[in-house]
mmCIF file of C-alpha atoms in Angstrom:
data_model
loop_
_atom_site.group_PDB
_atom_site.id
_atom_site.type_symbol
_atom_site.label_atom_id
_atom_site.label_comp_id
_atom_site.label_asym_id
_atom_site.label_seq_id
_atom_site.Cartn_x
_atom_site.Cartn_y
_atom_site.Cartn_z
ATOM 1 C CA MET A 1 -0.036 0.060 0.067
ATOM 2 C CA ASN A 2 2.718 2.351 0.868
ATOM 3 C CA GLU A 3 4.651 1.689 -2.555
ATOM 4 C CA GLU A 4 1.404 2.764 -4.293
ATOM 5 C CA ILE A 5 1.039 6.041 -2.381
ATOM 6 C CA ASP A 6 4.525 6.723 -3.144
ATOM 7 C CA ARG A 7 4.401 5.987 -7.011
ATOM 8 C CA ARG A 8 1.479 8.415 -7.155
ATOM 9 C CA LEU A 9 3.018 11.360 -5.293
ATOM 10 C CA ARG A 10 6.163 10.943 -7.589
ATOM 11 C CA GLU A 11 4.078 10.934 -10.583
ATOM 12 C CA ALA A 12 2.059 13.872 -9.613
ATOM 13 C CA ALA A 13 5.462 15.714 -8.519
ATOM 14 C CA GLU A 14 6.904 14.954 -11.904
ATOM 15 C CA ALA A 15 3.766 16.019 -13.847
ATOM 16 C CA HIS A 16 3.273 19.376 -11.855
ATOM 17 C CA ARG A 17 3.949 22.363 -14.322
ATOM 18 C CA PRO A 18 3.531 25.601 -13.230
ATOM 19 C CA ASP A 19 1.172 28.004 -15.189
ATOM 20 C CA ARG A 20 3.379 31.194 -15.809
ATOM 21 C CA ALA A 21 0.894 32.633 -18.223
ATOM 22 C CA ARG A 22 -1.832 32.784 -15.402
ATOM 23 C CA MET A 23 0.675 33.980 -13.060
ATOM 24 C CA LEU A 24 1.563 36.803 -15.270
ATOM 25 C CA ALA A 25 -1.827 37.821 -16.160
ATOM 26 C CA ARG A 26 -2.895 38.164 -12.821
ATOM 27 C CA VAL A 27 0.228 40.384 -12.047
ATOM 28 C CA GLU A 28 -0.407 42.475 -15.184
ATOM 29 C CA ARG A 29 -4.126 42.872 -14.106
ATOM 30 C CA GLY A 30 -3.012 44.038 -10.412
ATOM 31 C CA MET A 31 -0.830 46.465 -12.205
ATOM 32 C CA ALA A 32 -3.334 47.832 -14.653
ATOM 33 C CA GLY A 33 -5.545 49.607 -12.099
ATOM 34 C CA PRO A 34 -6.632 53.178 -12.346
ATOM 35 C CA VAL A 35 -3.514 55.626 -12.515
ATOM 36 C CA VAL A 36 -3.296 58.125 -9.293
ATOM 37 C CA ARG A 37 -0.819 60.566 -9.994
ATOM 38 C CA HIS A 38 0.957 61.357 -7.172
ATOM 39 C CA ARG A 39 4.105 63.645 -6.498
ATOM 40 C CA ALA A 40 6.090 60.635 -6.051
ATOM 41 C CA ARG A 41 7.924 59.244 -8.903
ATOM 42 C CA PRO A 42 5.831 56.368 -10.504
ATOM 43 C CA PHE A 43 8.892 54.558 -11.755
ATOM 44 C CA ALA A 44 9.886 53.369 -8.109
ATOM 45 C CA ARG A 45 6.348 52.554 -7.244
ATOM 46 C CA SER A 46 6.012 50.321 -10.477
ATOM 47 C CA GLY A 47 9.171 48.760 -9.794
ATOM 48 C CA ALA A 48 8.485 47.828 -6.032
ATOM 49 C CA ARG A 49 5.419 46.344 -7.188
ATOM 50 C CA VAL A 50 6.935 44.083 -9.920
ATOM 51 C CA ALA A 51 9.656 42.963 -7.470
ATOM 52 C CA LEU A 52 7.162 41.854 -4.733
ATOM 53 C CA ALA A 53 5.040 40.039 -7.449
ATOM 54 C CA GLY A 54 8.381 38.312 -8.575
ATOM 55 C CA LEU A 55 8.996 37.512 -4.782
ATOM 56 C CA ALA A 56 5.499 36.106 -4.326
ATOM 57 C CA ALA A 57 5.599 33.836 -7.210
ATOM 58 C CA THR A 58 8.977 32.377 -6.138
ATOM 59 C CA GLY A 59 7.569 31.877 -2.579
ATOM 60 C CA ILE A 60 4.471 29.724 -4.176
ATOM 61 C CA LEU A 61 6.828 27.517 -6.271
ATOM 62 C CA ALA A 62 9.283 27.099 -3.412
ATOM 63 C CA THR A 63 6.501 26.049 -1.001
ATOM 64 C CA GLY A 64 4.636 23.306 -3.464
ATOM 65 C CA GLY A 65 8.325 21.979 -4.140
ATOM 66 C CA LEU A 66 8.875 21.479 -0.256
ATOM 67 C CA ALA A 67 5.640 20.029 0.459
ATOM 68 C CA VAL A 68 5.890 17.430 -2.301
ATOM 69 C CA ALA A 69 9.594 16.646 -0.907
ATOM 70 C CA ALA A 70 8.170 16.211 2.645
ATOM 71 C CA ILE A 71 5.327 13.949 1.369
ATOM 72 C CA VAL A 72 7.862 11.627 -0.414
ATOM 73 C CA ALA A 73 10.466 11.530 2.790
ATOM 74 C CA THR A 74 7.820 10.591 4.887
ATOM 75 C CA SER A 75 6.394 8.005 3.175
ATOM 76 C CA SER A 76 9.281 6.149 2.379
ATOM 77 C CA PRO A 77 10.234 4.140 5.564
ATOM 78 C CA SER A 78 13.836 4.079 6.236
ATOM 79 C CA PRO A 79 15.435 0.322 6.903
ATOM 80 C CA SER A 80 15.887 -0.753 10.163
ATOM 81 C CA PRO A 81 19.553 -1.707 11.244
ATOM 82 C CA SER A 82 19.959 -5.503 11.313
ATOM 83 C CA PRO A 83 21.217 -6.948 14.838
ATOM 84 C CA SER A 84 24.861 -7.863 14.636
ATOM 85 C CA PRO A 85 25.542 -11.506 15.296
ATOM 86 C CA THR A 86 26.638 -12.218 18.975
ATOM 87 C CA VAL A 87 29.987 -14.479 18.733
ATOM 88 C CA THR A 88 30.311 -16.506 22.274
ATOM 89 C CA THR A 89 33.990 -17.608 22.881
ATOM 90 C CA PRO A 90 34.528 -21.001 24.787
ATOM 91 C CA ALA A 91 36.077 -20.558 27.960
ATOM 92 C CA THR A 92 39.686 -22.180 28.034
ATOM 93 C CA PRO A 93 40.242 -24.795 30.842
ATOM 94 C CA SER A 94 42.541 -23.875 33.448
ATOM 95 C CA PRO A 95 45.668 -26.210 33.588
ATOM 96 C CA THR A 96 45.680 -28.685 36.309
ATOM 97 C CA VAL A 97 48.654 -28.463 38.491
ATOM 98 C CA SER A 98 49.882 -31.332 40.218
ATOM 99 C CA SER A 99 51.030 -31.267 43.821
ATOM 100 C CA PRO A 100 54.607 -31.961 44.192
ATOM 101 C CA ARG A 101 55.547 -35.110 45.511
ATOM 102 C CA PRO A 102 56.931 -35.124 49.033
ATOM 103 C CA THR A 103 60.381 -35.789 49.539
ATOM 104 C CA SER A 104 61.202 -38.490 51.856
ATOM 105 C CA ALA A 105 63.508 -37.589 54.514
ATOM 106 C CA ARG A 106 67.001 -39.083 55.182
ATOM 107 C CA PRO A 107 67.418 -41.409 58.191
ATOM 108 C CA THR A 108 69.497 -39.934 60.766
ATOM 109 C CA PRO A 109 72.781 -41.545 60.991
ATOM 110 C CA VAL A 110 73.665 -43.544 63.966
ATOM 111 C CA ALA A 111 76.512 -41.942 66.249
ATOM 112 C CA PRO A 112 79.725 -43.776 66.332
ATOM 113 C CA ALA A 113 79.898 -46.281 69.312
ATOM 114 C CA PRO A 114 82.668 -45.676 71.734
ATOM 115 C CA ALA A 115 85.316 -48.183 72.032
ATOM 116 C CA THR A 116 84.850 -50.932 74.544
ATOM 117 C CA THR A 117 87.354 -52.772 76.637
ATOM 118 C CA PRO A 118 88.126 -56.320 76.445
ATOM 119 C CA GLY A 119 85.737 -58.485 78.218
ATOM 120 C CA SER A 120 82.768 -56.010 77.849
ATOM 121 C CA VAL A 121 79.279 -57.416 76.726
ATOM 122 C CA ARG A 122 77.339 -56.182 73.590
ATOM 123 C CA PRO A 123 74.491 -58.306 72.887
ATOM 124 C CA THR A 124 72.519 -58.036 69.888
ATOM 125 C CA PRO A 125 69.224 -59.681 70.038
ATOM 126 C CA SER A 126 68.863 -62.381 67.469
ATOM 127 C CA ALA A 127 65.408 -61.291 66.349
ATOM 128 C CA THR A 128 66.966 -58.022 64.986
ATOM 129 C CA SER A 129 69.805 -59.562 63.236
ATOM 130 C CA PRO A 130 69.219 -60.755 59.459
ATOM 131 C CA SER A 131 70.352 -63.888 58.019
ATOM 132 C CA PRO A 132 72.226 -62.882 54.635
ATOM 133 C CA THR A 133 71.974 -65.783 52.189
ATOM 134 C CA ALA A 134 75.710 -65.021 51.123
ATOM 135 C CA GLY A 135 76.767 -66.100 54.621
ATOM 136 C CA GLU A 136 74.642 -69.084 55.034
ATOM 137 C CA SER A 137 75.748 -72.621 55.709
ATOM 138 C CA GLN A 138 74.015 -75.662 56.082
ATOM 139 C CA ASN A 139 75.175 -79.380 56.980
ATOM 140 C CA GLY A 140 73.281 -82.238 58.839
ATOM 141 C CA PRO A 141 71.406 -80.680 62.025
ATOM 142 C CA LEU A 142 73.303 -77.440 61.719
ATOM 143 C CA TRP A 143 72.596 -74.306 60.019
ATOM 144 C CA SER A 144 74.819 -70.779 60.368
ATOM 145 C CA ALA A 145 74.783 -67.239 58.955
ATOM 146 C CA GLY A 146 77.354 -64.748 59.327
ATOM 147 C CA SER A 147 76.924 -60.823 59.260
ATOM 148 C CA VAL A 148 78.197 -57.563 60.507
ATOM 149 C CA ASP A 149 76.012 -55.754 62.990
ATOM 150 C CA PRO A 150 74.290 -52.930 61.771
ATOM 151 C CA GLN A 151 75.512 -50.897 64.898
ATOM 152 C CA SER A 152 79.149 -51.085 63.834
ATOM 153 C CA THR A 153 80.913 -48.144 62.813
ATOM 154 C CA VAL A 154 84.115 -46.688 61.423
ATOM 155 C CA TYR A 155 85.711 -47.168 64.641
ATOM 156 C CA TRP A 156 84.373 -50.566 65.869
ATOM 157 C CA THR A 157 82.855 -53.547 64.362
ATOM 158 C CA GLN A 158 80.919 -56.516 65.837
ATOM 159 C CA SER A 159 80.701 -59.525 63.560
ATOM 160 C CA ASN A 160 77.663 -61.808 64.462
ATOM 161 C CA LEU A 161 77.200 -65.705 63.904
ATOM 162 C CA ALA A 162 73.816 -67.281 63.970
ATOM 163 C CA LEU A 163 74.056 -70.814 64.671
ATOM 164 C CA ARG A 164 70.711 -73.118 64.684
ATOM 165 C CA THR A 165 70.846 -77.131 65.459
ATOM 166 C CA THR A 166 67.762 -79.430 65.250
ATOM 167 C CA GLN A 167 69.187 -81.454 67.754
ATOM 168 C CA PRO A 168 71.307 -81.327 71.074
ATOM 169 C CA LEU A 169 75.308 -81.037 70.760
ATOM 170 C CA THR A 170 77.481 -82.890 72.915
ATOM 171 C CA SER A 171 80.529 -81.024 71.423
ATOM 172 C CA LEU A 172 80.739 -77.809 69.804
ATOM 173 C CA THR A 173 83.612 -75.451 68.666
ATOM 174 C CA VAL A 174 83.101 -72.092 67.482
ATOM 175 C CA GLU A 175 86.015 -70.341 65.440
ATOM 176 C CA VAL A 176 85.809 -66.637 64.265
ATOM 177 C CA ARG A 177 88.737 -65.444 62.079
ATOM 178 C CA ILE A 178 88.996 -61.401 61.527
ATOM 179 C CA VAL A 179 91.960 -60.120 59.207
ATOM 180 C CA GLN A 180 94.469 -58.001 60.788
ATOM 181 C CA THR A 181 94.106 -54.729 58.330
ATOM 182 C CA GLY A 182 96.025 -52.487 60.770
ATOM 183 C CA GLY A 183 94.861 -51.622 64.097
ATOM 184 C CA VAL A 184 92.659 -54.231 64.652
ATOM 185 C CA LYS A 185 92.164 -54.823 68.400
ATOM 186 C CA ASN A 186 89.799 -57.180 70.423
ATOM 187 C CA THR A 187 87.307 -55.357 72.489
ATOM 188 C CA GLY A 188 85.334 -58.675 73.810
ATOM 189 C CA THR A 189 82.997 -61.525 72.957
ATOM 190 C CA TRP A 190 79.603 -62.495 73.587
ATOM 191 C CA GLN A 191 77.242 -65.563 73.146
ATOM 192 C CA THR A 192 73.548 -66.400 74.040
ATOM 193 C CA LEU A 193 74.638 -69.541 75.649
ATOM 194 C CA PRO A 194 76.048 -69.502 79.455
ATOM 195 C CA SER A 195 79.365 -68.065 79.263
ATOM 196 C CA GLY A 196 80.295 -70.770 82.026
ATOM 197 C CA ASP A 197 79.795 -73.434 79.476
ATOM 198 C CA PHE A 198 82.661 -72.529 77.300
ATOM 199 C CA THR A 199 86.316 -71.900 77.211
ATOM 200 C CA VAL A 200 86.749 -68.532 75.246
ATOM 201 C CA THR A 201 90.117 -67.464 73.838
ATOM 202 C CA VAL A 202 91.312 -64.731 71.847
ATOM 203 C CA GLN A 203 94.938 -64.670 69.987
ATOM 204 C CA GLU A 204 96.479 -63.356 66.878
ATOM 205 C CA ALA A 205 98.296 -65.736 64.725
ATOM 206 C CA GLY A 206 99.535 -65.318 61.175
ATOM 207 C CA GLY A 207 97.975 -61.859 60.567
ATOM 208 C CA THR A 208 94.506 -62.992 62.002
ATOM 209 C CA LEU A 209 92.574 -62.161 64.945
ATOM 210 C CA VAL A 210 91.271 -65.609 66.186
ATOM 211 C CA TYR A 211 88.181 -65.797 68.556
ATOM 212 C CA ARG A 212 87.241 -69.495 69.962
ATOM 213 C CA TRP A 213 84.478 -70.863 71.843
ATOM 214 C CA VAL A 214 84.760 -74.628 73.305
ATOM 215 C CA LEU A 215 82.146 -76.649 75.186
ATOM 216 C CA LYS A 216 83.341 -77.732 78.467
ATOM 217 C CA PRO A 217 83.552 -81.557 78.558
ATOM 218 C CA GLY A 218 80.042 -83.018 79.718
ATOM 219 C CA LEU A 219 78.014 -80.355 78.852
ATOM 220 C CA THR A 220 75.150 -80.149 76.014
ATOM 221 C CA VAL A 221 73.900 -77.538 73.851
ATOM 222 C CA PRO A 222 70.424 -77.798 73.451
ATOM 223 C CA ALA A 223 68.339 -77.947 70.056
ATOM 224 C CA GLY A 224 67.522 -74.429 69.055
ATOM 225 C CA SER A 225 68.919 -70.927 67.633
ATOM 226 C CA HIS A 226 72.090 -69.461 69.249
ATOM 227 C CA GLU A 227 74.397 -66.597 68.728
ATOM 228 C CA PHE A 228 77.988 -65.607 68.978
ATOM 229 C CA ALA A 229 79.756 -61.992 68.728
ATOM 230 C CA ALA A 230 83.204 -61.159 68.154
ATOM 231 C CA GLN A 231 84.131 -57.405 68.979
ATOM 232 C CA PHE A 232 86.940 -55.363 67.829
ATOM 233 C CA ASN A 233 88.452 -51.827 67.286
ATOM 234 C CA ASN A 234 88.858 -51.144 63.490
ATOM 235 C CA GLY A 235 92.062 -49.055 63.819
ATOM 236 C CA SER A 236 91.712 -45.922 61.657
ATOM 237 C CA GLY A 237 89.005 -45.521 59.013
ATOM 238 C CA ASP A 238 86.122 -47.851 57.789
ATOM 239 C CA ARG A 239 86.993 -51.575 57.572
ATOM 240 C CA SER A 240 85.800 -54.161 55.052
ATOM 241 C CA ALA A 241 85.019 -57.794 56.298
ATOM 242 C CA THR A 242 86.019 -59.249 52.984
ATOM 243 C CA GLY A 243 88.338 -62.020 54.149
ATOM 244 C CA ASP A 244 86.826 -62.482 57.756
ATOM 245 C CA GLY A 245 85.340 -65.719 58.258
ATOM 246 C CA TYR A 246 83.730 -68.351 60.645
ATOM 247 C CA ARG A 247 83.993 -72.477 61.082
ATOM 248 C CA VAL A 248 81.562 -74.516 63.324
ATOM 249 C CA ASP A 249 82.440 -78.285 64.332
ATOM 250 C CA ALA A 250 79.900 -80.274 66.444
ATOM 251 C CA GLN A 251 78.903 -83.559 67.450
ATOM 252 C CA GLY A 252 75.562 -84.949 67.878
ATOM 253 C CA SER A 253 73.334 -88.106 68.193
ATOM 254 C CA ASP A 254 73.608 -88.673 64.430
ATOM 255 C CA GLY A 255 77.524 -87.910 64.465
ATOM 256 C CA SER A 256 79.835 -85.051 63.556
ATOM 257 C CA ALA A 257 78.753 -81.822 61.355
ATOM 258 C CA SER A 258 80.615 -78.952 60.049
ATOM 259 C CA VAL A 259 79.401 -75.635 58.552
ATOM 260 C CA ARG A 260 81.606 -72.458 57.773
ATOM 261 C CA GLY A 261 81.176 -69.050 55.472
ATOM 262 C CA GLY A 262 82.028 -65.228 55.934
ATOM 263 C CA PHE A 263 80.342 -62.187 57.198
ATOM 264 C CA VAL A 264 78.246 -60.055 55.166
ATOM 265 C CA PRO A 265 77.661 -56.111 55.821
ATOM 266 C CA THR A 266 74.005 -55.057 56.690
ATOM 267 C CA ARG A 267 74.361 -51.311 56.273
#
């Protein structure tokens, strides 16, 4: 409907032609009235009338053109702005931060044990003494394992011998040999069996410190687990147990048996 009105208005505006002849005739009729003579100059008055008539004609034409332009402008709807598309940006996930792994604390080193005097006793329970495979030996009713006590230090060492028998022993000799590496000195012995049941000796021979336990005649070692220990100072610096060893000779109801081996470090 609006397009039809716009079309008709445009056609009417284009077809409009001002009638200049009629407009001039009206102006001439207005100017052709009775002539009145005045003292004023008639030429000036006639010029003023012509100027006024021309301004009036120009105003009529201008008013008509403005009216048509206003009608056309009003009837033409202005295009409505199209909405801008909304762009949604996906949220970027935050990276996951792993917790640092906890650092395990280092074990507190054991303070060096002071040197002991000959004949001192430093027992180590059998439950805390491991049985290293490298130092194990078995023969008949006997089983044995040698190890370096974990409480040993660079100044002092205890070599442990674990002995197990499945039957009573009527004869038993335990011998521990410690290689003289310089400064090695006996500081004592220890055993789980009664000390009065054995004759214990310590002597150095051929560059080796020899510890020996001999069961006294007429006594018996019961079946079970037993332990013997040799203690000594190392001299200066840390010492290796390489070359140290033990030997056990026993007699039971089934005859004699013998086991031997070395001492394995446990630290």
